[in-house]
mmCIF file of C-alpha atoms and ligand atoms in Angstrom:
data_model
loop_
_atom_site.group_PDB
_atom_site.id
_atom_site.type_symbol
_atom_site.label_atom_id
_atom_site.label_comp_id
_atom_site.label_asym_id
_atom_site.label_seq_id
_atom_site.Cartn_x
_atom_site.Cartn_y
_atom_site.Cartn_z
ATOM 1 C CA MET A 59 88.872 131.196 86.997
ATOM 2 C CA SER A 60 91.690 131.715 89.486
ATOM 3 C CA LYS A 61 95.042 132.954 88.295
ATOM 4 C CA LYS A 62 97.483 130.277 87.207
ATOM 5 C CA VAL A 63 100.117 129.665 89.950
ATOM 6 C CA THR A 64 103.752 130.008 88.832
ATOM 7 C CA LYS A 65 105.918 130.159 91.999
ATOM 8 C CA ILE A 66 105.190 127.942 94.986
ATOM 9 C CA ALA A 67 106.564 127.522 98.414
ATOM 10 C CA VAL A 68 106.703 124.456 100.585
ATOM 11 C CA LEU A 69 107.084 124.155 104.377
ATOM 12 C CA THR A 70 106.744 121.626 107.160
ATOM 13 C CA SER A 71 105.179 122.616 110.341
ATOM 14 C CA GLY A 72 104.036 121.374 113.757
ATOM 15 C CA GLY A 73 105.406 118.037 115.024
ATOM 16 C CA ASP A 74 107.908 116.374 112.521
ATOM 17 C CA ALA A 75 106.784 113.209 111.026
ATOM 18 C CA PRO A 76 108.910 110.450 109.216
ATOM 19 C CA GLY A 77 108.122 110.770 105.473
ATOM 20 C CA MET A 78 107.988 114.621 105.347
ATOM 21 C CA ASN A 79 111.170 114.587 103.330
ATOM 22 C CA ALA A 80 109.677 112.315 100.732
ATOM 23 C CA ALA A 81 106.804 114.893 100.484
ATOM 24 C CA ILE A 82 109.145 117.814 100.150
ATOM 25 C CA ARG A 83 110.969 115.879 97.279
ATOM 26 C CA ALA A 84 107.771 115.100 95.561
ATOM 27 C CA VAL A 85 106.535 118.775 95.650
ATOM 28 C CA VAL A 86 109.772 120.132 94.554
ATOM 29 C CA ARG A 87 110.299 117.714 91.562
ATOM 30 C CA THR A 88 106.698 117.872 90.456
ATOM 31 C CA GLY A 89 106.851 121.649 90.544
ATOM 32 C CA ILE A 90 109.971 121.838 88.651
ATOM 33 C CA TYR A 91 108.500 119.298 86.090
ATOM 34 C CA TYR A 92 105.550 121.623 85.471
ATOM 35 C CA GLY A 93 107.910 124.595 85.074
ATOM 36 C CA LEU A 94 107.248 126.204 88.451
ATOM 37 C CA GLU A 95 109.769 127.931 90.614
ATOM 38 C CA VAL A 96 109.839 126.248 94.045
ATOM 39 C CA TYR A 97 110.876 127.668 97.420
ATOM 40 C CA GLY A 98 111.536 126.166 100.661
ATOM 41 C CA VAL A 99 110.494 127.849 103.851
ATOM 42 C CA VAL A 100 112.735 126.938 106.720
ATOM 43 C CA ARG A 101 111.240 126.266 110.292
ATOM 44 C CA GLY A 102 107.591 126.458 109.331
ATOM 45 C CA TYR A 103 105.650 129.729 109.781
ATOM 46 C CA ASN A 104 108.669 131.028 111.859
ATOM 47 C CA GLY A 105 110.888 130.974 108.900
ATOM 48 C CA MET A 106 108.157 132.664 106.744
ATOM 49 C CA ILE A 107 108.024 135.567 109.190
ATOM 50 C CA GLU A 108 111.765 135.695 109.565
ATOM 51 C CA ASP A 109 112.290 135.465 105.717
ATOM 52 C CA ASP A 110 114.266 132.272 105.913
ATOM 53 C CA ILE A 111 113.153 131.233 102.516
ATOM 54 C CA PHE A 112 115.264 129.819 99.628
ATOM 55 C CA LYS A 113 114.939 128.566 96.112
ATOM 56 C CA MET A 114 115.083 124.903 95.598
ATOM 57 C CA ASP A 115 116.124 122.719 92.653
ATOM 58 C CA SER A 116 116.011 119.006 91.901
ATOM 59 C CA ARG A 117 119.411 118.499 93.647
ATOM 60 C CA SER A 118 118.210 120.175 96.801
ATOM 61 C CA VAL A 119 116.182 117.221 97.461
ATOM 62 C CA ALA A 120 118.528 114.468 96.478
ATOM 63 C CA ASN A 121 119.183 111.578 98.982
ATOM 64 C CA ILE A 122 116.430 112.570 101.437
ATOM 65 C CA ILE A 123 113.596 110.111 100.691
ATOM 66 C CA GLN A 124 114.930 107.629 103.273
ATOM 67 C CA ARG A 125 115.642 110.216 105.983
ATOM 68 C CA GLY A 126 113.457 110.883 109.000
ATOM 69 C CA GLY A 127 112.851 114.369 110.347
ATOM 70 C CA THR A 128 112.569 117.219 107.793
ATOM 71 C CA ILE A 129 115.347 118.893 105.794
ATOM 72 C CA LEU A 130 113.239 122.115 105.948
ATOM 73 C CA LYS A 131 113.060 121.869 109.781
ATOM 74 C CA THR A 132 109.895 122.501 111.568
ATOM 75 C CA ALA A 133 108.503 124.693 114.432
ATOM 76 C CA ARG A 134 105.490 125.797 116.336
ATOM 77 C CA SER A 135 105.060 129.519 115.704
ATOM 78 C CA LYS A 136 103.386 131.678 118.285
ATOM 79 C CA GLU A 137 103.969 134.807 116.312
ATOM 80 C CA PHE A 138 102.062 133.420 113.316
ATOM 81 C CA MET A 139 99.045 133.080 115.482
ATOM 82 C CA SER A 140 98.668 136.948 115.384
ATOM 83 C CA PRO A 141 97.448 138.893 112.285
ATOM 84 C CA GLU A 142 100.557 141.040 112.491
ATOM 85 C CA GLY A 143 102.678 137.913 112.294
ATOM 86 C CA ARG A 144 100.911 136.604 109.361
ATOM 87 C CA GLN A 145 101.130 140.016 107.624
ATOM 88 C CA LYS A 146 104.883 139.875 108.003
ATOM 89 C CA ALA A 147 105.001 136.347 106.708
ATOM 90 C CA TYR A 148 102.833 137.020 103.711
ATOM 91 C CA ALA A 149 104.987 140.151 102.786
ATOM 92 C CA ASN A 150 108.008 137.854 102.444
ATOM 93 C CA LEU A 151 106.095 135.507 100.030
ATOM 94 C CA ILE A 152 104.726 138.268 97.851
ATOM 95 C CA LYS A 153 108.269 140.053 97.529
ATOM 96 C CA ARG A 154 109.362 136.865 95.760
ATOM 97 C CA GLY A 155 106.153 136.592 93.694
ATOM 98 C CA ILE A 156 105.173 133.332 95.460
ATOM 99 C CA ASP A 157 101.534 132.767 94.542
ATOM 100 C CA GLY A 158 100.945 129.242 95.918
ATOM 101 C CA LEU A 159 101.794 127.432 99.200
ATOM 102 C CA VAL A 160 102.033 123.675 100.100
ATOM 103 C CA VAL A 161 101.904 122.992 103.860
ATOM 104 C CA VAL A 162 102.886 119.747 105.231
ATOM 105 C CA GLY A 163 101.663 119.320 108.777
ATOM 106 C CA GLY A 164 98.616 118.620 111.062
ATOM 107 C CA ASN A 165 95.375 120.511 111.859
ATOM 108 C CA GLY A 166 97.231 123.529 113.519
ATOM 109 C CA SER A 167 99.390 124.007 110.465
ATOM 110 C CA PHE A 168 96.293 123.762 108.168
ATOM 111 C CA THR A 169 94.615 126.382 110.406
ATOM 112 C CA GLY A 170 97.489 128.657 109.747
ATOM 113 C CA ALA A 171 97.245 127.978 105.917
ATOM 114 C CA LEU A 172 93.523 128.648 105.869
ATOM 115 C CA LYS A 173 94.184 131.977 107.711
ATOM 116 C CA LEU A 174 96.696 133.014 104.872
ATOM 117 C CA HIS A 175 93.997 132.226 102.309
ATOM 118 C CA GLU A 176 91.294 134.099 104.077
ATOM 119 C CA GLU A 177 93.317 137.240 104.947
ATOM 120 C CA PHE A 178 95.354 137.491 101.674
ATOM 121 C CA GLY A 179 93.709 135.104 99.144
ATOM 122 C CA LEU A 180 96.824 132.862 98.969
ATOM 123 C CA PRO A 181 96.083 129.527 97.224
ATOM 124 C CA CYS A 182 97.104 126.839 99.712
ATOM 125 C CA VAL A 183 97.193 123.053 99.745
ATOM 126 C CA GLY A 184 97.802 120.882 102.866
ATOM 127 C CA ILE A 185 99.484 117.557 102.995
ATOM 128 C CA PRO A 186 98.577 115.563 106.083
ATOM 129 C CA GLY A 187 101.893 115.104 107.879
ATOM 130 C CA THR A 188 101.451 113.854 111.546
ATOM 131 C CA ILE A 189 102.200 110.691 113.460
ATOM 132 C CA ASP A 190 98.841 111.106 115.282
ATOM 133 C CA LYS A 191 96.619 110.356 112.179
ATOM 134 C CA ASP A 192 94.144 112.752 113.592
ATOM 135 C CA LEU A 193 92.980 114.346 110.392
ATOM 136 C CA TYR A 194 89.519 113.920 108.768
ATOM 137 C CA GLY A 195 89.444 113.031 104.999
ATOM 138 C CA THR A 196 92.352 110.428 104.707
ATOM 139 C CA ASP A 197 93.059 106.957 105.631
ATOM 140 C CA PHE A 198 96.726 107.810 105.880
ATOM 141 C CA THR A 199 98.783 110.637 107.441
ATOM 142 C CA ILE A 200 102.537 110.785 106.770
ATOM 143 C CA GLY A 201 104.532 109.363 109.570
ATOM 144 C CA PHE A 202 101.787 107.252 111.207
ATOM 145 C CA ASP A 203 102.847 104.005 109.826
ATOM 146 C CA THR A 204 106.489 104.429 110.844
ATOM 147 C CA ALA A 205 105.667 105.794 114.195
ATOM 148 C CA VAL A 206 103.261 102.886 114.934
ATOM 149 C CA ASN A 207 105.859 100.328 113.765
ATOM 150 C CA THR A 208 108.480 101.929 115.895
ATOM 151 C CA ALA A 209 106.040 101.661 118.897
ATOM 152 C CA VAL A 210 105.241 97.898 118.075
ATOM 153 C CA GLU A 211 108.938 97.146 118.037
ATOM 154 C CA ALA A 212 109.568 98.666 121.333
ATOM 155 C CA ILE A 213 106.472 97.152 122.984
ATOM 156 C CA ASP A 214 107.455 93.685 121.767
ATOM 157 C CA LYS A 215 110.738 94.127 123.663
ATOM 158 C CA ILE A 216 108.922 95.289 126.698
ATOM 159 C CA ARG A 217 106.756 92.279 126.481
ATOM 160 C CA ASP A 218 109.755 89.926 126.683
ATOM 161 C CA THR A 219 111.002 91.436 129.860
ATOM 162 C CA ALA A 220 107.541 91.627 131.327
ATOM 163 C CA ASP A 221 107.159 87.980 130.701
ATOM 164 C CA ALA A 222 110.514 87.111 132.279
ATOM 165 C CA HIS A 223 109.509 88.888 135.468
ATOM 166 C CA ASP A 224 105.793 88.333 135.579
ATOM 167 C CA ARG A 225 105.322 91.998 135.534
ATOM 168 C CA LEU A 226 102.691 94.441 134.460
ATOM 169 C CA PHE A 227 103.911 97.153 132.199
ATOM 170 C CA ILE A 228 101.980 100.374 131.408
ATOM 171 C CA VAL A 229 103.323 101.835 128.218
ATOM 172 C CA GLU A 230 102.579 105.383 127.071
ATOM 173 C CA VAL A 231 102.582 106.156 123.467
ATOM 174 C CA MET A 232 102.115 109.543 121.680
ATOM 175 C CA GLY A 233 98.758 110.904 120.629
ATOM 176 C CA ARG A 234 97.686 114.265 122.146
ATOM 177 C CA ASP A 235 94.058 113.962 121.143
ATOM 178 C CA ALA A 236 93.950 110.830 119.105
ATOM 179 C CA GLY A 237 94.377 107.155 120.032
ATOM 180 C CA TYR A 238 95.417 105.717 116.740
ATOM 181 C CA ILE A 239 99.020 105.040 117.816
ATOM 182 C CA ALA A 240 97.755 103.305 120.907
ATOM 183 C CA LEU A 241 95.084 101.342 119.234
ATOM 184 C CA HIS A 242 97.096 100.031 116.417
ATOM 185 C CA SER A 243 100.258 99.338 118.366
ATOM 186 C CA GLY A 244 98.171 97.848 121.272
ATOM 187 C CA ILE A 245 96.287 95.381 119.091
ATOM 188 C CA ALA A 246 99.442 94.458 117.201
ATOM 189 C CA THR A 247 101.197 93.602 120.492
ATOM 190 C CA GLY A 248 98.333 91.811 122.108
ATOM 191 C CA ALA A 249 97.914 94.408 124.919
ATOM 192 C CA GLU A 250 95.432 93.441 127.531
ATOM 193 C CA HIS A 251 94.146 96.959 127.868
ATOM 194 C CA ILE A 252 94.257 99.962 125.457
ATOM 195 C CA LEU A 253 93.388 103.365 126.617
ATOM 196 C CA ILE A 254 92.556 106.140 124.131
ATOM 197 C CA PRO A 255 91.265 109.656 124.312
ATOM 198 C CA GLU A 256 88.246 108.732 122.207
ATOM 199 C CA GLU A 257 86.910 106.043 124.522
ATOM 200 C CA ASP A 258 85.685 106.726 128.048
ATOM 201 C CA THR A 259 87.446 103.660 129.781
ATOM 202 C CA SER A 260 88.149 104.498 133.350
ATOM 203 C CA VAL A 261 91.201 103.384 135.394
ATOM 204 C CA GLU A 262 88.740 101.657 137.689
ATOM 205 C CA GLU A 263 87.625 99.417 134.831
ATOM 206 C CA VAL A 264 91.272 98.598 134.165
ATOM 207 C CA ILE A 265 91.860 97.784 137.744
ATOM 208 C CA ALA A 266 88.808 95.609 137.905
ATOM 209 C CA GLY A 267 90.155 93.683 134.806
ATOM 210 C CA LEU A 268 93.754 93.301 136.377
ATOM 211 C CA SER A 269 92.190 92.147 139.611
ATOM 212 C CA GLU A 270 90.233 89.451 137.848
ATOM 213 C CA LYS A 271 93.340 88.406 135.930
ATOM 214 C CA GLU A 272 95.264 88.296 139.089
ATOM 215 C CA LYS A 273 92.891 85.902 140.629
ATOM 216 C CA ARG A 274 93.456 83.452 137.825
ATOM 217 C CA LYS A 275 97.221 83.991 138.159
ATOM 218 C CA LYS A 276 97.715 86.078 134.941
ATOM 219 C CA LEU A 277 100.444 88.329 136.047
ATOM 220 C CA VAL A 278 102.000 89.413 132.819
ATOM 221 C CA ASN A 279 99.925 92.262 131.458
ATOM 222 C CA LEU A 280 100.549 94.998 129.052
ATOM 223 C CA ILE A 281 98.452 98.234 129.116
ATOM 224 C CA VAL A 282 98.945 100.778 126.236
ATOM 225 C CA VAL A 283 97.825 104.206 126.869
ATOM 226 C CA ALA A 284 97.807 107.263 124.689
ATOM 227 C CA GLU A 285 99.277 110.300 126.266
ATOM 228 C CA GLY A 286 95.993 112.248 125.855
ATOM 229 C CA HIS A 287 93.912 109.709 127.726
ATOM 230 C CA LYS A 288 91.855 111.338 130.372
ATOM 231 C CA SER A 289 93.658 109.436 133.230
ATOM 232 C CA GLY A 290 96.639 111.751 132.641
ATOM 233 C CA GLY A 291 98.958 109.119 131.372
ATOM 234 C CA ALA A 292 100.907 106.057 132.495
ATOM 235 C CA ASN A 293 102.496 107.401 135.635
ATOM 236 C CA HIS A 294 99.063 108.326 137.014
ATOM 237 C CA ILE A 295 97.612 105.044 136.217
ATOM 238 C CA ALA A 296 100.546 103.290 137.719
ATOM 239 C CA GLU A 297 100.131 105.161 141.008
ATOM 240 C CA ILE A 298 96.613 103.999 141.373
ATOM 241 C CA VAL A 299 97.348 100.426 140.337
ATOM 242 C CA LYS A 300 100.198 100.301 142.935
ATOM 243 C CA GLN A 301 97.831 101.466 145.675
ATOM 244 C CA GLN A 302 95.013 99.149 144.722
ATOM 245 C CA LEU A 303 96.844 96.021 143.611
ATOM 246 C CA PRO A 304 100.095 96.082 145.620
ATOM 247 C CA ASN A 305 100.924 92.503 144.795
ATOM 248 C CA LEU A 306 101.419 93.311 141.163
ATOM 249 C CA ASP A 307 104.872 94.278 140.077
ATOM 250 C CA THR A 308 104.136 97.393 138.106
ATOM 251 C CA LYS A 309 106.467 99.327 135.724
ATOM 252 C CA VAL A 310 106.134 102.223 133.443
ATOM 253 C CA THR A 311 107.714 103.027 130.092
ATOM 254 C CA ILE A 312 107.039 106.226 128.195
ATOM 255 C CA LEU A 313 108.088 105.834 124.581
ATOM 256 C CA GLY A 314 108.088 109.584 123.861
ATOM 257 C CA HIS A 315 109.883 111.184 120.961
ATOM 258 C CA LEU A 316 111.505 108.080 119.714
ATOM 259 C CA GLN A 317 108.269 107.548 117.989
ATOM 260 C CA ARG A 318 108.784 110.646 116.006
ATOM 261 C CA GLY A 319 112.138 109.725 114.514
ATOM 262 C CA GLY A 320 113.681 107.161 112.234
ATOM 263 C CA SER A 321 113.717 106.148 108.500
ATOM 264 C CA PRO A 322 110.265 106.358 107.053
ATOM 265 C CA SER A 323 108.518 102.945 106.172
ATOM 266 C CA CYS A 324 107.850 102.077 102.635
ATOM 267 C CA ILE A 325 104.152 103.056 103.033
ATOM 268 C CA ASP A 326 105.044 106.503 104.382
ATOM 269 C CA ARG A 327 107.464 107.123 101.551
ATOM 270 C CA LEU A 328 104.837 106.031 99.043
ATOM 271 C CA ILE A 329 101.873 108.037 100.328
ATOM 272 C CA ALA A 330 104.192 111.208 100.853
ATOM 273 C CA SER A 331 105.446 110.846 97.263
ATOM 274 C CA ARG A 332 101.865 110.488 95.984
ATOM 275 C CA MET A 333 100.394 113.389 98.066
ATOM 276 C CA GLY A 334 103.245 115.692 97.138
ATOM 277 C CA TYR A 335 102.614 115.053 93.457
ATOM 278 C CA HIS A 336 98.946 115.672 93.830
ATOM 279 C CA ALA A 337 99.378 118.770 96.050
ATOM 280 C CA VAL A 338 101.111 120.545 93.161
ATOM 281 C CA GLU A 339 98.684 119.250 90.545
ATOM 282 C CA SER A 340 95.875 120.726 92.845
ATOM 283 C CA LEU A 341 97.463 124.098 92.947
ATOM 284 C CA LEU A 342 97.832 124.032 89.107
ATOM 285 C CA GLN A 343 94.365 122.934 88.518
ATOM 286 C CA GLY A 344 92.785 125.656 90.713
ATOM 287 C CA ARG A 345 91.765 123.161 93.441
ATOM 288 C CA HIS A 346 92.815 125.351 96.235
ATOM 289 C CA ASN A 347 92.580 125.310 100.114
ATOM 290 C CA VAL A 348 92.060 121.708 100.325
ATOM 291 C CA MET A 349 93.883 118.841 101.956
ATOM 292 C CA VAL A 350 95.117 116.009 99.687
ATOM 293 C CA GLY A 351 94.212 112.684 101.267
ATOM 294 C CA ILE A 352 93.879 109.102 100.272
ATOM 295 C CA LEU A 353 90.591 107.301 100.890
ATOM 296 C CA ASP A 354 89.959 103.774 99.640
ATOM 297 C CA ASN A 355 93.274 104.077 97.582
ATOM 298 C CA ALA A 356 91.840 107.107 95.625
ATOM 299 C CA MET A 357 92.927 110.701 96.047
ATOM 300 C CA LYS A 358 90.496 112.740 97.908
ATOM 301 C CA TYR A 359 90.400 116.539 98.323
ATOM 302 C CA THR A 360 88.808 117.817 101.506
ATOM 303 C CA PRO A 361 88.408 121.555 102.237
ATOM 304 C CA LEU A 362 90.810 122.604 104.818
ATOM 305 C CA GLU A 363 88.187 123.758 107.285
ATOM 306 C CA ILE A 364 86.416 120.448 107.086
ATOM 307 C CA ALA A 365 89.767 118.497 107.484
ATOM 308 C CA ILE A 366 90.485 120.687 110.650
ATOM 309 C CA ARG A 367 86.929 120.514 112.094
ATOM 310 C CA GLU A 368 85.674 117.027 111.586
ATOM 311 C CA LYS A 369 86.958 113.969 113.502
ATOM 312 C CA GLN A 370 87.871 110.541 112.034
ATOM 313 C CA ARG A 371 85.365 108.052 113.455
ATOM 314 C CA PHE A 372 86.848 105.093 115.254
ATOM 315 C CA SER A 373 85.475 101.785 113.934
ATOM 316 C CA ASP A 374 83.367 100.221 116.631
ATOM 317 C CA GLU A 375 84.451 96.904 115.103
ATOM 318 C CA TRP A 376 88.182 97.545 116.266
ATOM 319 C CA LEU A 377 86.971 98.406 119.648
ATOM 320 C CA LYS A 378 85.031 95.231 119.871
ATOM 321 C CA ILE A 379 88.039 93.191 118.647
ATOM 322 C CA VAL A 380 90.186 94.697 121.273
ATOM 323 C CA LYS A 381 87.744 93.592 123.979
ATOM 324 C CA ILE A 382 87.403 90.138 122.715
ATOM 325 C CA LEU A 383 91.139 89.392 122.122
ATOM 326 C CA ALA A 384 92.463 91.009 125.207
ATOM 327 C CA SER A 385 91.098 88.468 127.672
HETATM 328 N N1 LIG B 121 94.632 129.332 114.982
HETATM 329 C C1 LIG B 121 95.754 129.434 114.401
HETATM 330 N N2 LIG B 121 96.122 130.557 113.703
HETATM 331 C C2 LIG B 121 97.252 130.686 112.996
HETATM 332 N N3 LIG B 121 98.198 129.747 112.928
HETATM 333 C C3 LIG B 121 98.008 128.728 113.611
HETATM 334 C C4 LIG B 121 96.767 128.346 114.377
HETATM 335 N N4 LIG B 121 96.865 127.199 114.950
HETATM 336 C C5 LIG B 121 98.118 126.690 114.602
HETATM 337 N N5 LIG B 121 98.781 127.548 113.808
HETATM 338 C C6 LIG B 121 100.025 127.532 113.401
HETATM 339 O O1 LIG B 121 100.543 126.122 112.975
HETATM 340 C C7 LIG B 121 101.580 125.767 113.900
HETATM 341 C C8 LIG B 121 101.542 124.216 114.026
HETATM 342 O O2 LIG B 121 100.281 123.863 114.799
HETATM 343 P P1 LIG B 121 100.305 122.626 115.846
HETATM 344 O O3 LIG B 121 99.034 122.462 116.282
HETATM 345 O O4 LIG B 121 101.460 122.829 116.795
HETATM 346 O O5 LIG B 121 100.943 121.370 114.909
HETATM 347 P P2 LIG B 121 100.089 120.494 113.842
HETATM 348 O O6 LIG B 121 100.139 121.169 112.518
HETATM 349 O O7 LIG B 121 101.071 119.353 113.704
HETATM 350 O O8 LIG B 121 98.840 120.053 114.386
HETATM 351 C C9 LIG B 121 101.505 126.551 115.103
HETATM 352 O O9 LIG B 121 102.593 126.765 115.937
HETATM 353 C C10 LIG B 121 100.969 127.812 114.490
HETATM 354 O O10 LIG B 121 102.255 128.588 114.003
HETATM 355 O O1 LIG B 122 107.289 117.333 120.780
HETATM 356 P P1 LIG B 122 106.299 118.263 120.946
HETATM 357 O O2 LIG B 122 106.490 119.493 120.033
HETATM 358 O O3 LIG B 122 106.153 118.699 122.412
HETATM 359 O O4 LIG B 122 104.874 117.662 120.622
HETATM 360 C C1 LIG B 122 104.329 116.561 121.128
HETATM 361 C C2 LIG B 122 103.088 116.268 120.311
HETATM 362 O O5 LIG B 122 103.443 116.076 118.948
HETATM 363 C C3 LIG B 122 102.937 114.954 118.527
HETATM 364 O O6 LIG B 122 103.985 113.949 118.415
HETATM 365 C C4 LIG B 122 102.408 115.084 117.064
HETATM 366 O O7 LIG B 122 101.319 116.198 117.106
HETATM 367 P P2 LIG B 122 101.168 117.110 115.880
HETATM 368 O O8 LIG B 122 101.006 116.263 114.714
HETATM 369 O O9 LIG B 122 99.833 117.766 116.169
HETATM 370 O O10 LIG B 122 102.216 117.995 115.838
HETATM 371 C C5 LIG B 122 101.840 114.415 119.509
HETATM 372 O O11 LIG B 122 101.546 113.005 119.627
HETATM 373 C C6 LIG B 122 102.600 114.910 120.749
HETATM 374 O O12 LIG B 122 101.540 115.163 121.865
HETATM 375 MG MG1 LIG B 123 97.938 118.580 115.497
#
């Protein structure tokens, strides 16, 4: 039996995602409910190394559930990648008697948490917080729903002006290695082509599709491309399209970081609250070094190394639907 956890810390790390605040609130209030001391670590692993750690109470998370970003701030920490950096970070936890850690972040942040466990035996639990939805073991990651709705709202607006001018728009959305934002926003806005890192669609195939549409006088077209697609992104695709189909009036929009901000959607607030609560329960019940996820509306606990290593599988059905509907 592992020793009972009595003092926990919570941090947000990697790219921020709308709903992270709701997760912090749930961790703090659940921890306090169970009589734990709860500490907040500022700026992810950087704050852990620099001893930027403070005790939280119920009031420290008041009025944040509706706010985007993260009150704990976030960072990508180079120093934490080294054993020396992690040693420094861990020393700042043990001097306060912190014996459990909740990490809200993505695959990189979970890799860091796993290292803390392997090197020092610290019990950790991960909460999936990433707009990219690139984690195995959960149908939801905090921030994805908000980000994809932001993308849809923006692409709808682009569609209006594309239609008014008979233009081709190539819209780049976020997604470093994962195409979920592109797939979901592309389907929801009726995009003619969707390019994602997981699928091997070439720019030549897109050109062939556009050229066929040009012949039948379909000039308004929308391409949604994930930033991580092998083409290198919207600007690269536009260059090739302009060379090969000079009659098309081609424009590029890169949505960028606006997809990471804004007030979280109801779904993101709900899943963040539920995951935050279960993360603390997990630490208390000795279910350590797992990521809390939701699969088929039930809580699912996936060992961190599996959540990091395995890839979510794209449904072939969605890919077929895209091809049929985008004609
Ligand atoms: N292999 C690793 N060892 C230790 N820490 C890591 C490792 N990979 C990532 N991290 C830590 O997690 C942070 C966030 O990772 P990153 O990949 O940028 O974001 P995300 O968690 O959103 O995927 C990194 O800046 C680093 O501090
Ligand atoms: O703004 P940054 O820090 O350069 O990060 C950009 C990356 O962060 C993301 O928004 C989210 O990625 P993570 O969840 O892995 O942090 C990616 O889609 C994007 O490629
Ligand atoms: Mg990541």
